Tab-separated table of N, CA and C in Angstrom:
chain	number	residue	atom	x	y	z
A	1	MET	N	-55.757	-55.025	95.750
A	1	MET	CA	-55.023	-53.968	95.082
A	1	MET	C	-54.259	-53.150	96.111
A	2	ASP	N	-53.100	-52.687	95.704
A	2	ASP	CA	-52.276	-51.858	96.577
A	2	ASP	C	-52.854	-50.456	96.649
A	3	GLU	N	-52.574	-49.815	97.780
A	3	GLU	CA	-52.957	-48.423	97.905
A	3	GLU	C	-51.788	-47.563	97.465
A	4	ALA	N	-52.070	-46.438	96.858
A	4	ALA	CA	-51.027	-45.545	96.377
A	4	ALA	C	-51.417	-44.110	96.672
A	5	ARG	N	-50.431	-43.249	96.635
A	5	ARG	CA	-50.658	-41.825	96.847
A	5	ARG	C	-50.125	-41.055	95.648
A	6	VAL	N	-50.710	-39.890	95.420
A	6	VAL	CA	-50.225	-38.990	94.385
A	6	VAL	C	-48.841	-38.510	94.796
A	7	VAL	N	-47.932	-38.372	93.824
A	7	VAL	CA	-46.575	-37.916	94.109
A	7	VAL	C	-46.625	-36.620	94.908
A	8	GLY	N	-45.861	-36.551	95.986
A	8	GLY	CA	-45.800	-35.357	96.817
A	8	GLY	C	-46.854	-35.304	97.903
A	9	ALA	N	-47.725	-36.320	97.986
A	9	ALA	CA	-48.790	-36.333	98.993
A	9	ALA	C	-48.209	-36.682	100.356
A	10	ASN	N	-48.868	-36.186	101.402
A	10	ASN	CA	-48.486	-36.507	102.779
A	10	ASN	C	-49.095	-37.834	103.180
A	11	ALA	N	-48.615	-38.400	104.262
A	11	ALA	CA	-49.136	-39.677	104.768
A	11	ALA	C	-50.618	-39.562	105.128
A	12	ASP	N	-51.087	-38.332	105.463
A	12	ASP	CA	-52.491	-38.129	105.848
A	12	ASP	C	-53.416	-38.042	104.637
A	13	ASP	N	-52.858	-37.791	103.453
A	13	ASP	CA	-53.685	-37.610	102.257
A	13	ASP	C	-54.350	-38.923	101.854
A	14	SER	N	-55.419	-38.790	101.105
A	14	SER	CA	-56.173	-39.974	100.695
A	14	SER	C	-55.346	-40.865	99.771
A	15	THR	N	-55.690	-42.121	99.798
A	15	THR	CA	-54.991	-43.089	98.954
A	15	THR	C	-55.843	-43.405	97.733
A	16	HIS	N	-55.223	-44.070	96.767
A	16	HIS	CA	-55.884	-44.441	95.522
A	16	HIS	C	-55.645	-45.918	95.267
A	17	LEU	N	-56.500	-46.508	94.501
A	17	LEU	CA	-56.307	-47.906	94.124
A	17	LEU	C	-55.438	-47.986	92.885
A	18	ARG	N	-54.617	-49.031	92.813
A	18	ARG	CA	-53.817	-49.279	91.609
A	18	ARG	C	-54.620	-50.219	90.731
A	19	THR	N	-55.235	-49.663	89.726
A	19	THR	CA	-56.152	-50.433	88.878
A	19	THR	C	-55.517	-50.947	87.601
A	20	GLY	N	-54.329	-50.457	87.287
A	20	GLY	CA	-53.709	-50.819	86.013
A	20	GLY	C	-54.054	-49.844	84.908
A	21	ASP	N	-54.835	-48.812	85.229
A	21	ASP	CA	-55.151	-47.784	84.246
A	21	ASP	C	-53.995	-46.795	84.163
A	22	LEU	N	-53.755	-46.280	82.983
A	22	LEU	CA	-52.769	-45.230	82.790
A	22	LEU	C	-53.507	-43.911	82.633
A	23	GLY	N	-52.972	-42.865	83.199
A	23	GLY	CA	-53.625	-41.575	83.081
A	23	GLY	C	-52.813	-40.495	83.751
A	24	PHE	N	-53.418	-39.332	83.875
A	24	PHE	CA	-52.736	-38.217	84.509
A	24	PHE	C	-53.762	-37.272	85.093
A	25	LEU	N	-53.311	-36.461	86.075
A	25	LEU	CA	-54.139	-35.417	86.661
A	25	LEU	C	-53.761	-34.097	86.014
A	26	HIS	N	-54.773	-33.335	85.626
A	26	HIS	CA	-54.547	-32.011	85.063
A	26	HIS	C	-55.638	-31.090	85.586
A	27	ASP	N	-55.235	-30.037	86.269
A	27	ASP	CA	-56.186	-29.079	86.862
A	27	ASP	C	-57.246	-29.793	87.698
A	28	GLY	N	-56.805	-30.793	88.456
A	28	GLY	CA	-57.714	-31.504	89.348
A	28	GLY	C	-58.600	-32.528	88.664
A	29	GLU	N	-58.450	-32.723	87.371
A	29	GLU	CA	-59.248	-33.700	86.622
A	29	GLU	C	-58.383	-34.907	86.275
A	30	LEU	N	-58.977	-36.087	86.347
A	30	LEU	CA	-58.278	-37.315	85.996
A	30	LEU	C	-58.592	-37.679	84.550
A	31	TYR	N	-57.556	-37.911	83.767
A	31	TYR	CA	-57.707	-38.327	82.374
A	31	TYR	C	-57.123	-39.726	82.237
A	32	VAL	N	-57.969	-40.701	81.918
A	32	VAL	CA	-57.516	-42.070	81.712
A	32	VAL	C	-57.116	-42.216	80.251
A	33	THR	N	-55.888	-42.697	80.027
A	33	THR	CA	-55.372	-42.769	78.664
A	33	THR	C	-55.224	-44.190	78.138
A	34	GLY	N	-55.354	-45.178	78.985
A	34	GLY	CA	-55.224	-46.561	78.511
A	34	GLY	C	-55.021	-47.518	79.668
A	35	ARG	N	-54.607	-48.728	79.323
A	35	ARG	CA	-54.378	-49.782	80.308
A	35	ARG	C	-52.911	-50.175	80.294
A	36	LEU	N	-52.342	-50.358	81.469
A	36	LEU	CA	-50.952	-50.759	81.578
A	36	LEU	C	-50.698	-52.086	80.873
A	37	LYS	N	-51.648	-53.013	80.943
A	37	LYS	CA	-51.495	-54.328	80.309
A	37	LYS	C	-51.377	-54.231	78.788
A	38	ASP	N	-51.928	-53.192	78.206
A	38	ASP	CA	-51.936	-53.041	76.752
A	38	ASP	C	-50.656	-52.437	76.194
A	39	VAL	N	-49.840	-51.804	77.043
A	39	VAL	CA	-48.624	-51.151	76.578
A	39	VAL	C	-47.676	-52.203	75.992
A	40	ILE	N	-47.123	-51.886	74.836
A	40	ILE	CA	-46.176	-52.768	74.164
A	40	ILE	C	-44.786	-52.204	74.418
A	41	ILE	N	-43.910	-53.010	74.999
A	41	ILE	CA	-42.568	-52.553	75.328
A	41	ILE	C	-41.588	-53.259	74.400
A	42	ARG	N	-40.837	-52.457	73.654
A	42	ARG	CA	-39.852	-53.003	72.716
A	42	ARG	C	-38.562	-52.235	72.906
A	43	LYS	N	-37.486	-52.922	73.230
A	43	LYS	CA	-36.163	-52.324	73.440
A	43	LYS	C	-36.233	-51.173	74.435
A	44	GLY	N	-36.977	-51.367	75.512
A	44	GLY	CA	-37.077	-50.385	76.573
A	44	GLY	C	-37.957	-49.189	76.273
A	45	ARG	N	-38.633	-49.210	75.150
A	45	ARG	CA	-39.491	-48.087	74.750
A	45	ARG	C	-40.957	-48.515	74.804
A	46	ASN	N	-41.810	-47.647	75.308
A	46	ASN	CA	-43.241	-47.938	75.411
A	46	ASN	C	-43.975	-47.497	74.153
A	47	TYR	N	-44.837	-48.375	73.660
A	47	TYR	CA	-45.687	-48.070	72.509
A	47	TYR	C	-47.130	-48.318	72.930
A	48	TYR	N	-47.995	-47.409	72.547
A	48	TYR	CA	-49.394	-47.536	72.904
A	48	TYR	C	-50.155	-48.118	71.716
A	49	PRO	N	-50.908	-49.182	71.937
A	49	PRO	CA	-51.591	-49.851	70.831
A	49	PRO	C	-52.535	-48.934	70.062
A	50	GLN	N	-53.136	-47.971	70.744
A	50	GLN	CA	-54.051	-47.048	70.070
A	50	GLN	C	-53.333	-46.267	68.967
A	51	ASP	N	-52.082	-45.878	69.230
A	51	ASP	CA	-51.306	-45.133	68.233
A	51	ASP	C	-50.979	-46.021	67.030
A	52	ILE	N	-50.592	-47.255	67.306
A	52	ILE	CA	-50.272	-48.204	66.239
A	52	ILE	C	-51.522	-48.491	65.410
A	53	GLU	N	-52.642	-48.683	66.086
A	53	GLU	CA	-53.903	-48.969	65.396
A	53	GLU	C	-54.336	-47.806	64.510
A	54	LEU	N	-54.151	-46.580	64.986
A	54	LEU	CA	-54.518	-45.412	64.188
A	54	LEU	C	-53.646	-45.330	62.933
A	55	SER	N	-52.362	-45.602	63.069
A	55	SER	CA	-51.481	-45.620	61.892
A	55	SER	C	-51.937	-46.685	60.901
A	56	ALA	N	-52.320	-47.845	61.404
A	56	ALA	CA	-52.793	-48.932	60.533
A	56	ALA	C	-54.064	-48.525	59.807
A	57	GLU	N	-55.014	-47.901	60.514
A	57	GLU	CA	-56.287	-47.502	59.911
A	57	GLU	C	-56.102	-46.425	58.840
A	58	ARG	N	-55.132	-45.551	59.043
A	58	ARG	CA	-54.881	-44.462	58.086
A	58	ARG	C	-54.049	-44.921	56.885
A	59	ALA	N	-53.468	-46.101	56.970
A	59	ALA	CA	-52.556	-46.583	55.931
A	59	ALA	C	-53.236	-46.815	54.598
A	60	VAL	N	-54.521	-47.183	54.642
A	60	VAL	CA	-55.245	-47.517	53.416
A	60	VAL	C	-56.567	-46.752	53.409
A	61	PRO	N	-56.729	-45.804	52.494
A	61	PRO	CA	-58.020	-45.117	52.393
A	61	PRO	C	-59.123	-46.149	52.145
A	62	GLY	N	-60.185	-46.031	52.911
A	62	GLY	CA	-61.285	-46.983	52.765
A	62	GLY	C	-61.415	-47.939	53.941
A	63	LEU	N	-60.359	-48.032	54.764
A	63	LEU	CA	-60.495	-48.843	55.974
A	63	LEU	C	-61.399	-48.090	56.943
A	64	HIS	N	-62.231	-48.810	57.647
A	64	HIS	CA	-63.171	-48.199	58.581
A	64	HIS	C	-62.478	-47.838	59.896
A	65	PRO	N	-63.012	-46.878	60.644
A	65	PRO	CA	-62.492	-46.604	61.986
A	65	PRO	C	-62.674	-47.848	62.866
A	66	ASN	N	-61.839	-48.004	63.839
A	66	ASN	CA	-61.890	-49.146	64.761
A	66	ASN	C	-61.825	-50.479	64.023
A	67	CYS	N	-60.930	-50.565	63.054
A	67	CYS	CA	-60.796	-51.799	62.278
A	67	CYS	C	-59.471	-52.495	62.544
A	68	ALA	N	-58.717	-52.026	63.541
A	68	ALA	CA	-57.400	-52.610	63.783
A	68	ALA	C	-57.200	-52.923	65.260
A	69	ALA	N	-56.389	-53.943	65.509
A	69	ALA	CA	-55.991	-54.308	66.868
A	69	ALA	C	-54.488	-54.554	66.854
A	70	ALA	N	-53.779	-53.922	67.777
A	70	ALA	CA	-52.344	-54.120	67.904
A	70	ALA	C	-52.062	-54.669	69.299
A	71	PHE	N	-51.230	-55.681	69.362
A	71	PHE	CA	-50.903	-56.290	70.650
A	71	PHE	C	-49.586	-57.044	70.525
A	72	SER	N	-48.996	-57.346	71.678
A	72	SER	CA	-47.792	-58.162	71.660
A	72	SER	C	-48.184	-59.583	72.033
A	73	SER	N	-47.464	-60.528	71.462
A	73	SER	CA	-47.723	-61.938	71.716
A	73	SER	C	-46.380	-62.644	71.887
A	74	ASP	N	-46.261	-63.404	72.950
A	74	ASP	CA	-45.024	-64.124	73.238
A	74	ASP	C	-45.036	-65.442	72.482
A	75	ASP	N	-44.060	-65.628	71.595
A	75	ASP	CA	-44.001	-66.864	70.810
A	75	ASP	C	-43.105	-67.920	71.459
A	76	GLY	N	-42.714	-67.682	72.702
A	76	GLY	CA	-41.844	-68.610	73.403
A	76	GLY	C	-40.394	-68.179	73.384
A	77	GLU	N	-40.041	-67.361	72.417
A	77	GLU	CA	-38.673	-66.861	72.318
A	77	GLU	C	-38.604	-65.366	72.597
A	78	ARG	N	-39.631	-64.637	72.144
A	78	ARG	CA	-39.643	-63.184	72.332
A	78	ARG	C	-41.056	-62.657	72.136
A	79	GLU	N	-41.231	-61.398	72.520
A	79	GLU	CA	-42.498	-60.720	72.298
A	79	GLU	C	-42.555	-60.258	70.848
A	80	ARG	N	-43.653	-60.536	70.201
A	80	ARG	CA	-43.852	-60.147	68.802
A	80	ARG	C	-44.972	-59.123	68.730
A	81	LEU	N	-44.813	-58.110	67.867
A	81	LEU	CA	-45.873	-57.132	67.624
A	81	LEU	C	-46.745	-57.653	66.499
A	82	VAL	N	-48.031	-57.817	66.798
A	82	VAL	CA	-49.000	-58.298	65.824
A	82	VAL	C	-50.028	-57.193	65.599
A	83	VAL	N	-50.319	-56.916	64.342
A	83	VAL	CA	-51.356	-55.950	63.986
A	83	VAL	C	-52.372	-56.696	63.132
A	84	VAL	N	-53.632	-56.673	63.575
A	84	VAL	CA	-54.723	-57.308	62.837
A	84	VAL	C	-55.617	-56.203	62.295
A	85	VAL	N	-55.917	-56.260	61.000
A	85	VAL	CA	-56.746	-55.245	60.340
A	85	VAL	C	-57.887	-55.952	59.634
A	86	GLU	N	-59.106	-55.435	59.834
A	86	GLU	CA	-60.226	-56.025	59.106
A	86	GLU	C	-60.614	-55.122	57.942
A	87	SER	N	-60.987	-55.770	56.845
A	87	SER	CA	-61.324	-55.035	55.626
A	87	SER	C	-62.609	-55.604	55.036
A	88	ASP	N	-63.387	-54.734	54.413
A	88	ASP	CA	-64.594	-55.218	53.749
A	88	ASP	C	-64.245	-55.732	52.357
A	89	GLY	N	-65.194	-56.392	51.753
A	89	GLY	CA	-64.985	-57.028	50.456
A	89	GLY	C	-64.631	-56.073	49.344
A	90	ARG	N	-65.249	-54.891	49.331
A	90	ARG	CA	-64.953	-53.929	48.268
A	90	ARG	C	-63.482	-53.528	48.281
A	91	LEU	N	-62.969	-53.242	49.445
A	91	LEU	CA	-61.580	-52.840	49.555
A	91	LEU	C	-60.646	-54.010	49.229
A	92	LEU	N	-61.011	-55.198	49.657
A	92	LEU	CA	-60.192	-56.377	49.325
A	92	LEU	C	-60.141	-56.583	47.814
A	93	ASN	N	-61.275	-56.373	47.150
A	93	ASN	CA	-61.309	-56.526	45.690
A	93	ASN	C	-60.494	-55.451	44.980
A	94	SER	N	-60.580	-54.210	45.465
A	94	SER	CA	-59.917	-53.122	44.746
A	94	SER	C	-58.429	-52.982	45.088
A	95	VAL	N	-58.060	-53.246	46.326
A	95	VAL	CA	-56.679	-53.033	46.756
A	95	VAL	C	-55.935	-54.362	46.913
A	96	GLY	N	-56.609	-55.350	47.482
A	96	GLY	CA	-55.992	-56.660	47.698
A	96	GLY	C	-55.393	-56.791	49.089
A	97	ALA	N	-55.465	-57.970	49.631
A	97	ALA	CA	-54.970	-58.235	50.981
A	97	ALA	C	-53.465	-58.014	51.090
A	98	THR	N	-52.728	-58.405	50.073
A	98	THR	CA	-51.268	-58.252	50.108
A	98	THR	C	-50.881	-56.783	50.179
A	99	SER	N	-51.544	-55.941	49.395
A	99	SER	CA	-51.261	-54.514	49.396
A	99	SER	C	-51.663	-53.879	50.731
A	100	ILE	N	-52.808	-54.269	51.264
A	100	ILE	CA	-53.248	-53.740	52.565
A	100	ILE	C	-52.206	-54.084	53.626
A	101	ARG	N	-51.805	-55.329	53.644
A	101	ARG	CA	-50.819	-55.796	54.618
A	101	ARG	C	-49.518	-54.974	54.512
A	102	GLN	N	-49.023	-54.771	53.303
A	102	GLN	CA	-47.769	-54.041	53.111
A	102	GLN	C	-47.904	-52.567	53.501
A	103	ARG	N	-49.015	-51.951	53.143
A	103	ARG	CA	-49.227	-50.541	53.479
A	103	ARG	C	-49.298	-50.341	54.994
A	104	VAL	N	-49.971	-51.256	55.685
A	104	VAL	CA	-50.060	-51.174	57.149
A	104	VAL	C	-48.665	-51.357	57.752
A	105	TYR	N	-47.941	-52.348	57.285
A	105	TYR	CA	-46.588	-52.612	57.759
A	105	TYR	C	-45.709	-51.365	57.599
A	106	ASP	N	-45.751	-50.762	56.414
A	106	ASP	CA	-44.946	-49.576	56.132
A	106	ASP	C	-45.368	-48.375	56.990
A	107	ALA	N	-46.675	-48.155	57.113
A	107	ALA	CA	-47.175	-46.999	57.865
A	107	ALA	C	-46.823	-47.096	59.347
A	108	VAL	N	-46.994	-48.265	59.931
A	108	VAL	CA	-46.668	-48.433	61.352
A	108	VAL	C	-45.173	-48.224	61.565
A	109	GLY	N	-44.357	-48.781	60.684
A	109	GLY	CA	-42.913	-48.603	60.808
A	109	GLY	C	-42.492	-47.153	60.693
A	110	GLU	N	-43.079	-46.450	59.726
A	110	GLU	CA	-42.712	-45.058	59.488
A	110	GLU	C	-43.235	-44.124	60.569
A	111	GLU	N	-44.515	-44.257	60.924
A	111	GLU	CA	-45.130	-43.319	61.864
A	111	GLU	C	-44.812	-43.615	63.326
A	112	GLN	N	-44.704	-44.885	63.681
A	112	GLN	CA	-44.510	-45.249	65.083
A	112	GLN	C	-43.085	-45.671	65.415
A	113	ARG	N	-42.271	-45.835	64.377
A	113	ARG	CA	-40.880	-46.263	64.559
A	113	ARG	C	-40.781	-47.622	65.258
A	114	ILE	N	-41.698	-48.514	64.898
A	114	ILE	CA	-41.672	-49.891	65.373
A	114	ILE	C	-42.134	-50.762	64.208
A	115	THR	N	-41.469	-51.864	64.011
A	115	THR	CA	-41.786	-52.738	62.892
A	115	THR	C	-42.655	-53.895	63.363
A	116	PRO	N	-43.835	-54.044	62.790
A	116	PRO	CA	-44.667	-55.192	63.164
A	116	PRO	C	-43.984	-56.500	62.754
A	117	ASP	N	-44.120	-57.511	63.584
A	117	ASP	CA	-43.617	-58.835	63.230
A	117	ASP	C	-44.599	-59.544	62.316
A	118	GLU	N	-45.863	-59.166	62.449
A	118	GLU	CA	-46.890	-59.797	61.623
A	118	GLU	C	-48.059	-58.835	61.443
A	119	VAL	N	-48.525	-58.716	60.218
A	119	VAL	CA	-49.735	-57.957	59.912
A	119	VAL	C	-50.702	-58.953	59.293
A	120	ILE	N	-51.878	-59.053	59.887
A	120	ILE	CA	-52.883	-60.010	59.433
A	120	ILE	C	-54.103	-59.241	58.956
A	121	VAL	N	-54.566	-59.548	57.761
A	121	VAL	CA	-55.784	-58.943	57.228
A	121	VAL	C	-56.895	-59.982	57.350
A	122	VAL	N	-57.997	-59.582	57.984
A	122	VAL	CA	-59.159	-60.462	58.139
A	122	VAL	C	-60.377	-59.790	57.519
A	123	ARG	N	-61.390	-60.574	57.259
A	123	ARG	CA	-62.629	-60.034	56.692
A	123	ARG	C	-63.393	-59.236	57.751
A	124	ARG	N	-64.149	-58.278	57.278
A	124	ARG	CA	-64.959	-57.436	58.160
A	124	ARG	C	-65.852	-58.308	59.031
A	125	GLY	N	-65.888	-57.983	60.318
A	125	GLY	CA	-66.689	-58.734	61.275
A	125	GLY	C	-65.888	-59.765	62.051
A	126	ALA	N	-64.628	-59.971	61.673
A	126	ALA	CA	-63.803	-60.985	62.339
A	126	ALA	C	-63.186	-60.489	63.650
A	127	LEU	N	-63.016	-59.171	63.788
A	127	LEU	CA	-62.452	-58.642	65.030
A	127	LEU	C	-63.524	-58.586	66.104
A	128	PRO	N	-63.217	-59.097	67.291
A	128	PRO	CA	-64.197	-58.986	68.378
A	128	PRO	C	-64.335	-57.532	68.816
A	129	LYS	N	-65.578	-57.087	68.940
A	129	LYS	CA	-65.844	-55.696	69.322
A	129	LYS	C	-66.915	-55.641	70.404
A	130	THR	N	-66.927	-54.523	71.125
A	130	THR	CA	-67.965	-54.290	72.122
A	130	THR	C	-69.252	-53.901	71.401
A	131	SER	N	-70.329	-53.789	72.140
A	131	SER	CA	-71.610	-53.394	71.536
A	131	SER	C	-71.546	-51.971	70.984
A	132	SER	N	-70.586	-51.164	71.475
A	132	SER	CA	-70.449	-49.792	70.967
A	132	SER	C	-69.440	-49.701	69.817
A	133	GLY	N	-68.871	-50.836	69.391
A	133	GLY	CA	-67.998	-50.846	68.229
A	133	GLY	C	-66.508	-50.740	68.500
A	134	LYS	N	-66.098	-50.729	69.787
A	134	LYS	CA	-64.672	-50.677	70.101
A	134	LYS	C	-64.072	-52.072	69.961
A	135	VAL	N	-62.870	-52.131	69.409
A	135	VAL	CA	-62.178	-53.410	69.267
A	135	VAL	C	-61.792	-53.934	70.647
A	136	GLN	N	-62.028	-55.204	70.869
A	136	GLN	CA	-61.637	-55.861	72.118
A	136	GLN	C	-60.255	-56.488	71.895
A	137	ARG	N	-59.246	-55.702	72.213
A	137	ARG	CA	-57.859	-56.070	71.932
A	137	ARG	C	-57.463	-57.400	72.565
A	138	ARG	N	-57.793	-57.599	73.846
A	138	ARG	CA	-57.398	-58.841	74.527
A	138	ARG	C	-58.107	-60.053	73.936
A	139	ALA	N	-59.359	-59.893	73.563
A	139	ALA	CA	-60.089	-61.006	72.927
A	139	ALA	C	-59.486	-61.325	71.568
A	140	CYS	N	-59.057	-60.303	70.854
A	140	CYS	CA	-58.406	-60.510	69.551
A	140	CYS	C	-57.085	-61.249	69.740
A	141	LYS	N	-56.329	-60.857	70.736
A	141	LYS	CA	-55.058	-61.526	71.043
A	141	LYS	C	-55.298	-62.992	71.372
A	142	ARG	N	-56.311	-63.250	72.165
A	142	ARG	CA	-56.656	-64.635	72.530
A	142	ARG	C	-56.999	-65.447	71.286
A	143	ARG	N	-57.814	-64.862	70.399
A	143	ARG	CA	-58.172	-65.557	69.151
A	143	ARG	C	-56.937	-65.824	68.300
A	144	TYR	N	-56.055	-64.842	68.234
A	144	TYR	CA	-54.816	-65.014	67.471
A	144	TYR	C	-53.991	-66.175	68.044
A	145	GLU	N	-53.770	-66.141	69.348
A	145	GLU	CA	-52.941	-67.158	69.986
A	145	GLU	C	-53.568	-68.550	69.937
A	146	ASN	N	-54.896	-68.603	69.827
A	146	ASN	CA	-55.590	-69.895	69.706
A	146	ASN	C	-55.766	-70.326	68.248
A	147	GLY	N	-55.239	-69.529	67.320
A	147	GLY	CA	-55.344	-69.864	65.906
A	147	GLY	C	-56.742	-69.721	65.347
A	148	GLU	N	-57.545	-68.843	65.953
A	148	GLU	CA	-58.944	-68.683	65.560
A	148	GLU	C	-59.200	-67.529	64.600
A	149	LEU	N	-58.155	-66.796	64.221
A	149	LEU	CA	-58.321	-65.713	63.248
A	149	LEU	C	-57.990	-66.251	61.864
A	150	THR	N	-58.907	-66.084	60.939
A	150	THR	CA	-58.678	-66.545	59.575
A	150	THR	C	-58.223	-65.371	58.724
A	151	ALA	N	-56.968	-65.424	58.314
A	151	ALA	CA	-56.409	-64.347	57.509
A	151	ALA	C	-56.879	-64.458	56.072
A	152	VAL	N	-57.089	-63.298	55.442
A	152	VAL	CA	-57.367	-63.263	54.008
A	152	VAL	C	-56.009	-63.435	53.345
A	153	THR	N	-55.865	-64.500	52.570
A	153	THR	CA	-54.554	-64.799	51.995
A	153	THR	C	-54.469	-64.490	50.516
A	154	THR	N	-55.564	-64.137	49.922
A	154	THR	CA	-55.558	-63.850	48.497
A	154	THR	C	-56.425	-62.637	48.230
A	155	SER	N	-56.214	-62.016	47.109
A	155	SER	CA	-57.089	-60.905	46.731
A	155	SER	C	-58.126	-61.357	45.720
A	156	ALA	N	-58.444	-62.642	45.786
A	156	ALA	CA	-59.479	-63.191	44.893
A	156	ALA	C	-60.806	-62.498	45.163
A	157	ALA	N	-61.693	-62.589	44.202
A	157	ALA	CA	-62.992	-61.899	44.309
A	157	ALA	C	-63.727	-62.278	45.592
A	158	VAL	N	-64.374	-61.288	46.145
A	158	VAL	CA	-65.160	-61.457	47.360
A	158	VAL	C	-66.621	-61.302	46.960
A	159	THR	N	-67.481	-62.111	47.530
A	159	THR	CA	-68.883	-62.050	47.139
A	159	THR	C	-69.504	-60.737	47.582
A	160	GLU	N	-70.583	-60.333	46.922
A	160	GLU	CA	-71.287	-59.093	47.270
A	160	GLU	C	-71.766	-59.119	48.709
A	161	ARG	N	-72.178	-60.278	49.198
A	161	ARG	CA	-72.680	-60.391	50.559
A	161	ARG	C	-71.603	-59.965	51.556
A	162	GLU	N	-70.337	-60.282	51.295
A	162	GLU	CA	-69.253	-59.925	52.203
A	162	GLU	C	-68.871	-58.463	52.070
A	163	ALA	N	-69.153	-57.862	50.931
A	163	ALA	CA	-68.797	-56.468	50.714
A	163	ALA	C	-69.699	-55.604	51.554
């Protein structure tokens, strides 16, 4: 890793490692806000996946916290914005996958001013998460690119066990 200095530091001042974390110093405290690898860049503008995911989660009342993953995926021609949302059976039965998908698409476009190229609705438990319940965005992207995410394609009845 390269060594770096805080802006305005002298050559004698201590150096820092470039870890790929995004953050800022405020009153001598370091606040980490995300990872550089996760930033989605579209038309020269930076979008943070956490913001997109929050818009997706708020789009449909009844979606659980930490139920969305937003990432960019290169399809060989361009970077595409993909949003994956997991839903439980009750919500799929009452609202339907098509409606969830459209509401997420609309909310992300309106709130974040970026249009998803694809919104995928999956059943609850399909998103890879840490033991503390945080979505593992890179693992989700890998599953997407490997064709391992099974989208809910119909709003047909879901069994009680899945609800």
